[in-house]
Each structure stands twice: as structure tokens, then as C-alpha cells.
CSV table of C-alpha atoms and ligand atoms in Angstrom, one decimal:
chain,number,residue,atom,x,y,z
A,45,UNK,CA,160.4,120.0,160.4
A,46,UNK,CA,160.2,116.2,161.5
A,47,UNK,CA,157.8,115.6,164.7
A,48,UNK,CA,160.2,114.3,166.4
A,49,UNK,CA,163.3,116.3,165.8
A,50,UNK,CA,165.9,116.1,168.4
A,51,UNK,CA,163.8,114.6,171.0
A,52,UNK,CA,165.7,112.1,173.0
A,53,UNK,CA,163.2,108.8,173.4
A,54,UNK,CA,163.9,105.9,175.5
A,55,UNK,CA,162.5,102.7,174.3
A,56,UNK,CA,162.4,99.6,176.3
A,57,UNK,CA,162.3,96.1,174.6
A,58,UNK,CA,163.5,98.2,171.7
A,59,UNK,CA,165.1,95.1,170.3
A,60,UNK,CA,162.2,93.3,168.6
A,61,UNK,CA,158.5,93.6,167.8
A,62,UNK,CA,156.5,97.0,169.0
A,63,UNK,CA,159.6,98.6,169.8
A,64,UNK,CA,161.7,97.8,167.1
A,65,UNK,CA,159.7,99.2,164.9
A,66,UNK,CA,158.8,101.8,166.8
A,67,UNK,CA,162.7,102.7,167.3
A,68,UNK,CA,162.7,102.9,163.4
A,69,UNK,CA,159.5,105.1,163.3
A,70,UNK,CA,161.1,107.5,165.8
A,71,UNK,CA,164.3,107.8,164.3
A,72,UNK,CA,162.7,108.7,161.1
A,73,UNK,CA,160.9,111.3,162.6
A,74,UNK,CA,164.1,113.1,163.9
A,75,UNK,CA,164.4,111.9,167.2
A,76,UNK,CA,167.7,110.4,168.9
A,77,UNK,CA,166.5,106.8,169.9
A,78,UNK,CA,168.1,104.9,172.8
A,79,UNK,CA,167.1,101.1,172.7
A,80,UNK,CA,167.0,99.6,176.2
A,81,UNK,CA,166.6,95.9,176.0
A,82,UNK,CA,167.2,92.5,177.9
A,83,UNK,CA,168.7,91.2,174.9
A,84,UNK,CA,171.8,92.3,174.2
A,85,UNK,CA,172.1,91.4,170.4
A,86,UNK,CA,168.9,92.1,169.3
A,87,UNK,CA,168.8,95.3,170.9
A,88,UNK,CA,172.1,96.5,169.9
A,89,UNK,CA,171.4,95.5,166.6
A,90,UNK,CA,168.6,97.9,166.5
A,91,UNK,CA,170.4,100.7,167.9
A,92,UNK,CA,172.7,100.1,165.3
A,93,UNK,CA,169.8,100.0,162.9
A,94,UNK,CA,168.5,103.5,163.4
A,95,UNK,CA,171.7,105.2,165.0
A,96,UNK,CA,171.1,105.3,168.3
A,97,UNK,CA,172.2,104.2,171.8
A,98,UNK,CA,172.1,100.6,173.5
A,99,UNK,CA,171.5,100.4,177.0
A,100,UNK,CA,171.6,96.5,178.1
A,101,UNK,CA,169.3,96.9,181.0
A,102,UNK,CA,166.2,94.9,182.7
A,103,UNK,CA,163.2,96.6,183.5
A,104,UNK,CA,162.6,95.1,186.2
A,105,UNK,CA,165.2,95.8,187.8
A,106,UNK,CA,165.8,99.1,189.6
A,107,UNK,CA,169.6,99.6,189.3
A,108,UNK,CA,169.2,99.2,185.4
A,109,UNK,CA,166.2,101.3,185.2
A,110,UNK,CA,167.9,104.3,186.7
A,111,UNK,CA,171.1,103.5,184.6
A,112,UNK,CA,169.1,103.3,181.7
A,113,UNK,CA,167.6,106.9,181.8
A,114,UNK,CA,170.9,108.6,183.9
A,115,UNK,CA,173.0,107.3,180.1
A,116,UNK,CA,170.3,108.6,178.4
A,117,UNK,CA,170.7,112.3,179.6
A,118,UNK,CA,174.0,112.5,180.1
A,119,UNK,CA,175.0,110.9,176.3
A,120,UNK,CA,172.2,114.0,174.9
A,121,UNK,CA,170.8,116.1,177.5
A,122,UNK,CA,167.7,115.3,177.8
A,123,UNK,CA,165.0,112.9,178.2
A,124,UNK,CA,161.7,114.0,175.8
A,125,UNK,CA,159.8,110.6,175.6
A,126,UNK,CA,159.6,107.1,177.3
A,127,UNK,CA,158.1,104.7,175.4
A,128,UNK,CA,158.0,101.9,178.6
A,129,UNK,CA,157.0,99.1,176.3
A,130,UNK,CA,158.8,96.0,177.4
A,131,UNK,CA,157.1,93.0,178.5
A,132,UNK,CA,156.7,89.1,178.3
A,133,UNK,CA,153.5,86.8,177.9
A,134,UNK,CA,153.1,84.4,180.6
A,135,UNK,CA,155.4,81.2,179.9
A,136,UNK,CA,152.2,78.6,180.0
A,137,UNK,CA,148.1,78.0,181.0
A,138,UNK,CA,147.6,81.2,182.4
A,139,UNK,CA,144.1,80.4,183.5
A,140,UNK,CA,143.7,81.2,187.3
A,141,UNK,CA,143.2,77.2,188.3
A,142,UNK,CA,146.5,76.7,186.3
A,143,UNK,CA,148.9,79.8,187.1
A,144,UNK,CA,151.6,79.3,189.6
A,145,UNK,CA,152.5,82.3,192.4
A,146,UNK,CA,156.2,81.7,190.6
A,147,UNK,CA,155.0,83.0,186.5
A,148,UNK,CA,152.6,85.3,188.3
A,149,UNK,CA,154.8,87.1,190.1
A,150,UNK,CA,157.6,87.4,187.4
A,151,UNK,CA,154.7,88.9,185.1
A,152,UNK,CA,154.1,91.3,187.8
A,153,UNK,CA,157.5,92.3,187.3
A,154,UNK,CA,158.5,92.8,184.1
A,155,UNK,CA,154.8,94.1,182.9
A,156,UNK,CA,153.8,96.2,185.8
A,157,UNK,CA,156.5,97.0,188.3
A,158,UNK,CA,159.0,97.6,185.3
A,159,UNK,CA,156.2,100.7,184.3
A,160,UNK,CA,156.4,102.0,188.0
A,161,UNK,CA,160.5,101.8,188.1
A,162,UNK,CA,160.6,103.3,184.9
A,163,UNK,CA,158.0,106.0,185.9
A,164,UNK,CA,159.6,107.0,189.3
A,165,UNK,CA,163.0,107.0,187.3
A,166,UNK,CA,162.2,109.4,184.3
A,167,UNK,CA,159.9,111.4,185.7
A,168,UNK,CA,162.3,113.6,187.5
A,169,UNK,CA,164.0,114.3,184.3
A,170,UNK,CA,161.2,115.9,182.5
A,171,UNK,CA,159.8,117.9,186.0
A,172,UNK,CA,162.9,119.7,185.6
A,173,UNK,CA,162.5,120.5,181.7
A,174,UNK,CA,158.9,121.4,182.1
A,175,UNK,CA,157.6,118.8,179.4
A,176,UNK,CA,158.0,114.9,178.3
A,177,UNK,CA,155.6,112.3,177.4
A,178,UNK,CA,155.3,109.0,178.7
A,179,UNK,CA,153.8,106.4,176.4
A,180,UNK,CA,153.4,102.8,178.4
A,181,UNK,CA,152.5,100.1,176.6
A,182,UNK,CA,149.5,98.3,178.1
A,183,UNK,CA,147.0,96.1,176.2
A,184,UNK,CA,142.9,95.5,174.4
A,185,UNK,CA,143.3,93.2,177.4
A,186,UNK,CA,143.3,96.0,180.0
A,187,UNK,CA,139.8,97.1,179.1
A,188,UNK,CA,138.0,93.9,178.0
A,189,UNK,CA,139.6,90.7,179.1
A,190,UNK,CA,140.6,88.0,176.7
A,191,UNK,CA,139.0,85.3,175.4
A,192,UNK,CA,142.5,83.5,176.2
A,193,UNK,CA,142.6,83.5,179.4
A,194,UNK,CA,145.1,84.8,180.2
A,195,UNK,CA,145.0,85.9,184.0
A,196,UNK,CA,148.2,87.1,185.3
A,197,UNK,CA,148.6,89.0,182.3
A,198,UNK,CA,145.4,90.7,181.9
A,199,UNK,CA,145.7,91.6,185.4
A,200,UNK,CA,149.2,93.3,184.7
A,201,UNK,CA,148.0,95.0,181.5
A,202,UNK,CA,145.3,96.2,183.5
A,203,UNK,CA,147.4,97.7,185.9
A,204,UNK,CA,149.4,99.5,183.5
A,205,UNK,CA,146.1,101.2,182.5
A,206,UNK,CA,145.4,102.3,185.7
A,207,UNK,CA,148.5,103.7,186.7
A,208,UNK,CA,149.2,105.4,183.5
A,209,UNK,CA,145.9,107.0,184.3
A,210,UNK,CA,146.8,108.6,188.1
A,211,UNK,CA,150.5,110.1,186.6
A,212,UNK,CA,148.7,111.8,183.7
A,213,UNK,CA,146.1,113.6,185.8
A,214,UNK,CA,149.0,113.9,188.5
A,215,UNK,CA,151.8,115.5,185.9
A,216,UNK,CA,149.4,117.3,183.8
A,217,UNK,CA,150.5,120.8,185.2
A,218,UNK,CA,154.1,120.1,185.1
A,219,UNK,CA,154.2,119.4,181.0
A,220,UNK,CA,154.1,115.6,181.3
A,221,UNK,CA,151.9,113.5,179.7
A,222,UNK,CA,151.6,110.0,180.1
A,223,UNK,CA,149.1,107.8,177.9
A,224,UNK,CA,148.3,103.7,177.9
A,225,UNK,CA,149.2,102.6,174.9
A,226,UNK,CA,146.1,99.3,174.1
A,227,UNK,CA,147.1,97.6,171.0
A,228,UNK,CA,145.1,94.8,169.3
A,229,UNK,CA,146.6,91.4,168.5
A,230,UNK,CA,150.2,92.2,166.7
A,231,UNK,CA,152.5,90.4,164.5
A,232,UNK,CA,155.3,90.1,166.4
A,233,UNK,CA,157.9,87.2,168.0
A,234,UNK,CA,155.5,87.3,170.9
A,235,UNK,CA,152.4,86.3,170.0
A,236,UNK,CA,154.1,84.2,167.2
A,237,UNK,CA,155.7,82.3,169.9
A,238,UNK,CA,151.7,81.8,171.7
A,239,UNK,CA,150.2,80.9,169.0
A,240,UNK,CA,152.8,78.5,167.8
A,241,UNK,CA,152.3,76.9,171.2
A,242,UNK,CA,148.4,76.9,170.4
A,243,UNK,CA,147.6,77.3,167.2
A,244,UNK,CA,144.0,77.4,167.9
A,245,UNK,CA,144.0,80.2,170.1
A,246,UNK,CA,145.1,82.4,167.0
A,247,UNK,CA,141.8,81.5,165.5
A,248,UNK,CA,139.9,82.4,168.6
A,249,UNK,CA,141.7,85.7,169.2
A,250,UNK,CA,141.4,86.7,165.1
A,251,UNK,CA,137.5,86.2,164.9
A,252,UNK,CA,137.3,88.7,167.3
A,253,UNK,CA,139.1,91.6,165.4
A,254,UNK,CA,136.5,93.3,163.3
A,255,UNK,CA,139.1,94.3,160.9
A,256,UNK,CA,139.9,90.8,160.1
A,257,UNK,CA,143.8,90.4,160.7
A,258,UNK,CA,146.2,91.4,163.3
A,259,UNK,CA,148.4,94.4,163.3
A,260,UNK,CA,151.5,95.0,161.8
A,261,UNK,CA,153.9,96.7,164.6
A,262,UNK,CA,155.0,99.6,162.0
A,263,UNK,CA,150.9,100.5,162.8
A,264,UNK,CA,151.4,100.6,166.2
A,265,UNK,CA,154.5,102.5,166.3
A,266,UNK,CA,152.5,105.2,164.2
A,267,UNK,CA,150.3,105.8,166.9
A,268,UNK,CA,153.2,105.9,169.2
A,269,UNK,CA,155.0,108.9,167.3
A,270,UNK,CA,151.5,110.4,167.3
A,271,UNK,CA,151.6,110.1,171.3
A,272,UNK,CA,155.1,111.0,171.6
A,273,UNK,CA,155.0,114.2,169.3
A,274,UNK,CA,153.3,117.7,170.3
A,275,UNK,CA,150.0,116.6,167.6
A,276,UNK,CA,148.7,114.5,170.7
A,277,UNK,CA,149.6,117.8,173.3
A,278,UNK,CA,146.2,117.9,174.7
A,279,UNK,CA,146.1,114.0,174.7
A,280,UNK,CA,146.9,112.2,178.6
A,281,UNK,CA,145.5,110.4,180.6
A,282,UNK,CA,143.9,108.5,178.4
A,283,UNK,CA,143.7,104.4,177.0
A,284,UNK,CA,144.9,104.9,173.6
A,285,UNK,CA,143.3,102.3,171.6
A,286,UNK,CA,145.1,100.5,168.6
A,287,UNK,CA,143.1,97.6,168.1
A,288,UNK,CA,141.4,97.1,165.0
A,289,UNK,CA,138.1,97.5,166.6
A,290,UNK,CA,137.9,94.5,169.2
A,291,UNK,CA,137.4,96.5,171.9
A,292,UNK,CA,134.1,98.0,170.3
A,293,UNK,CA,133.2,94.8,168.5
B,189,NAD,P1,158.4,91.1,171.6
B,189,NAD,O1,158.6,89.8,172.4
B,189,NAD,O2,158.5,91.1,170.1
B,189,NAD,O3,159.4,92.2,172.2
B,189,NAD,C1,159.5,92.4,173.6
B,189,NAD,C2,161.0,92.9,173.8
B,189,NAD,O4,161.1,93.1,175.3
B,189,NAD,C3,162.1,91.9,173.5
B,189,NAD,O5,163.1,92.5,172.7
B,189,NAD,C4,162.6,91.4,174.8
B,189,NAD,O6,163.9,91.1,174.8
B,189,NAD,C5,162.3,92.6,175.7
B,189,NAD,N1,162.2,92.3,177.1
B,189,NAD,C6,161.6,91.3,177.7
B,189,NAD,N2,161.7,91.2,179.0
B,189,NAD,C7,162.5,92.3,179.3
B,189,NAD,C8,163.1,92.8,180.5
B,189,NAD,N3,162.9,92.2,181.7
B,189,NAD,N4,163.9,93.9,180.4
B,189,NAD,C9,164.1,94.5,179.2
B,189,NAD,N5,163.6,94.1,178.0
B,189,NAD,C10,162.9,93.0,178.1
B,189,NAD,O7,157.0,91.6,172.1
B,189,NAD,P2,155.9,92.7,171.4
B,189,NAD,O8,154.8,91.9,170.9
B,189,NAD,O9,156.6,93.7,170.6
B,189,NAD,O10,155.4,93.3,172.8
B,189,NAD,C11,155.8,94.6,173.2
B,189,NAD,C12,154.8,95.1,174.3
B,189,NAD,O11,153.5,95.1,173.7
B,189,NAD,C13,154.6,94.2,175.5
B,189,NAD,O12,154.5,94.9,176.6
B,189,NAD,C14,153.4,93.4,175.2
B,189,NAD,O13,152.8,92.9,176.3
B,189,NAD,C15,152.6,94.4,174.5
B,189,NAD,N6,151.5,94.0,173.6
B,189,NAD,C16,151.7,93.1,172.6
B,189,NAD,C17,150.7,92.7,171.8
B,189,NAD,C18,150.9,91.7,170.7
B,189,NAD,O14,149.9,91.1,170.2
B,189,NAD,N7,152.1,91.4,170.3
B,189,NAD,C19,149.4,93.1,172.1
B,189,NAD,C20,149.2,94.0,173.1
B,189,NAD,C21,150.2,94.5,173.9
């Protein structure tokens, strides 16, 4: 029997990087995948990928969030796992003398609030099955800061942590676990795009990772299918740490 068989997950930014991969991981596990994502071809290219759903939706938006979940359950029934994983690096300096109210803000949204709308909205789904796991993707950054500097999104990642925290110990007696998910540096169009912009912030960021390179996503999406699946049933509440060792370095 597959981990994962017949759950229904919803994965947002599904289309490339963390979620892509996971998508892939998840499906191979058994589970009915249904790709949210901004982007319309890449995440419909996924879903085609691994036979699942496409839901075009943004995160941060409420209308779409509730959409997104409300297809979901009434395409398979259900609504087993949210992996709430979407998110965006901030588009320039993000160093607190150089961050505008305008990037801040828009950070806020589609790395923090997008966790909250997506909580609120799939939360009622699984109080009324009894069970569901909530995996929200946060960052190393949450629980160490970055030698980056990187202020509006630290402070996002941060409270992702923090809220992931208060639903688990809140939802633990209804079946519901929810874990922040703290990967590492990771090989994907996101921090390719960063680093391209910088290359020497690559070099920075890599001295720091004990293990000596940065993650592939399929690694992080293991961990994921570990959260997501009944091995990690006495796991929540907790900052789930994929990181290669920087945070213990
Ligand atoms: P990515 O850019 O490869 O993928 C992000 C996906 O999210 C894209 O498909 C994009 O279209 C989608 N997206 C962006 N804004 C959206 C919105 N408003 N609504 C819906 N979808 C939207 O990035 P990634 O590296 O896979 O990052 C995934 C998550 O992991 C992010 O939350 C990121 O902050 C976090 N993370 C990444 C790293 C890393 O080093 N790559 C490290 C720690 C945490």
C-alpha cells in the first residue's frame, strides 16, 4: 500500500520548483494531486504531468483560495493534505533601509496572508472528516535570519512559522495537523533567478550549508510526503527542518 493512496492533496505553486516536484512525489505515492498555481501553463503542465487537477488560482487572493479547495472536494470528495507552499522572493534590496511599503506589502501577501486564507479555507474540510494535514512551507530563514538580508521576507517566513505553530496545538484534537515546512537553500527557478541577479550572494549563502551544496527539490518533497502521510501522525506543531544543517551550523 502507497503512503499516500487516495488522499486528495492540494498543492499551491504546484507549477515549478518545491511544488512540482512535490506534485510528482505525491502522485507517486497514490495520492490524487490538484496543482493550484498563478501560472497557468506551468501549472497545468504539471497537472498534466502526474494526472491531476489544475486550479488557476492566486493565493492571495480570497475568492480563489476558497475556489481552489471548494473544486478540490467536489471533483474527489475530500480534502486529505494542503501543502500551502506558494510564494515569491522579494523583487530587489530587501535590506530594511532599501525595502519599499509597496514589495513589502505584496510579500505580506502572497507569503503570509496566502497561509492564513488558505488555512481558514481548508480547515473546515478536514474538521468535518476528523483528520488532514497541513504542511506550510516556511523557511531556514524563519528560525535564524539570513545572511542576505532579506527583511520583508524573513519577516514573512517567520510568520508562517509562528502561525503554523498556534493551528497545530489548536487542531490537534480534531485530527489536523499542521507543520512548517524550513527548507535550506534549493535549486529551483527562485533562487536561480536571485542569485543570477547577485551572483555573489550564492557564495555567501552556500558557505553556510554544512553539507556543502544546496538542495535538490525532489529532497524536499520527500520530507513533505513524510509530513503529509500517517509515518509523521504524532508530528505537528512543529518547524520541520530540511536544511542541510545551516540552521545547526
Ligand atoms: P518557484 O518560484 O520555483 O515556485 C513557486 C511557484 O509559486 C511558481 O509556480 C509560481 O507561479 C507560484 N506562485 C507565485 N505567486 C503565486 C500566487 N500569488 N498564487 C499562486 N501561485 C503563485 O519557488 P520555490 O523555490 O519552489 O519556492 C516554493 C516555496 O518554498 C516558497 O514559499 C519559497 O519561499 C519557499 N522556499 C524556497 C527556498 C529555495 O531556496 N528555493 C528555500 C526556503 C523556502
Amino acid at each position: 500500500m502507497q503512503r499516500l493512496q487516495d488522499r486528495v492533496a492540494v498543492i499551491t505553486g504546484g507549477g515549478s520548483g518545491i511544488g512540482l516536484a512535490t506534485a510528482h512525489r505525491f502522485a507517486q505515492e497514490g495520492a490524487k494531486v490538484v496543482v493550484a498555481d498563478l501560472d497557468e501553463e506551468a501549472g497545468a503542465k504539471a497537472a498534466g504531468e502526474v494526472g491531476g487537477l489544475f486550479v488557476q488560482a492566486d493565493v492571495a487572493n480570497e475568492d480563489d483560495v476558497a475556489r481552489m479547495y471548494r473544486t478540490a472536494f467536489e471533483e474527489f470528495g475530500s480534502v486529505d493534505v494542503a501543502f500551502n507552499n506558494a510564494g515569491i522572493s522579494p523583487p530587489d534590496d530587501d535590506s530594511i533601509l532599501e525595502t519599499g511599503i509597496d514589495a513589502w506589502r505584496r510579500v505580506q501577501e502572497v507569503n503570509l496572508t496566502s497561509v492564513y486564507l488558505c488555512c481558514k479555507h481548508v480547515i473546515p474540510y478536514m474538521q468535518r472528516q476528523g483528520k488532514g494535514s497541513i504542511i506550510n512551507t516556511a523557511s531556514f530563514v524563519a528560525v535564524m535570519g539570513s545572511a542576505t538580508s532579506q527583511i520583508s521576507y524573513t519577516a514573512s517566513k517567520g510568520g508562517v512559522l509562528a502561525m503554523s505553530r498556534e493551528l497545530g496545538v489548536q487542531f490537534a484534537r480534531e485530527g489536523i495537523r499542521v507543520n512548517a515546512l524550513c527548507p535550506g537553500p534549493v535549486d529551483t527557478p527562485l533562487l536561480r533567478e536571485l542569485f543570477a541577479k547577485d551572483p555573489e550572494r550564492a557564495q555567501r549563502r552556500l558557505v553556510h550549508v554544512p553539507i556543502g551544496r544546496f538542495a535538490r527539490a525532489e529532497e524536499i518533497a520527500a520530507a513533505v510526503a513524510f509530513l503529509a502521510s500517517d509515518d509523521a501522525s504524532f508530528i505537528t506543531a512543529s518547524e520541520f527542518l530540511v536544511d542541510g544543517g545551516i540552521s545547526g551550523a
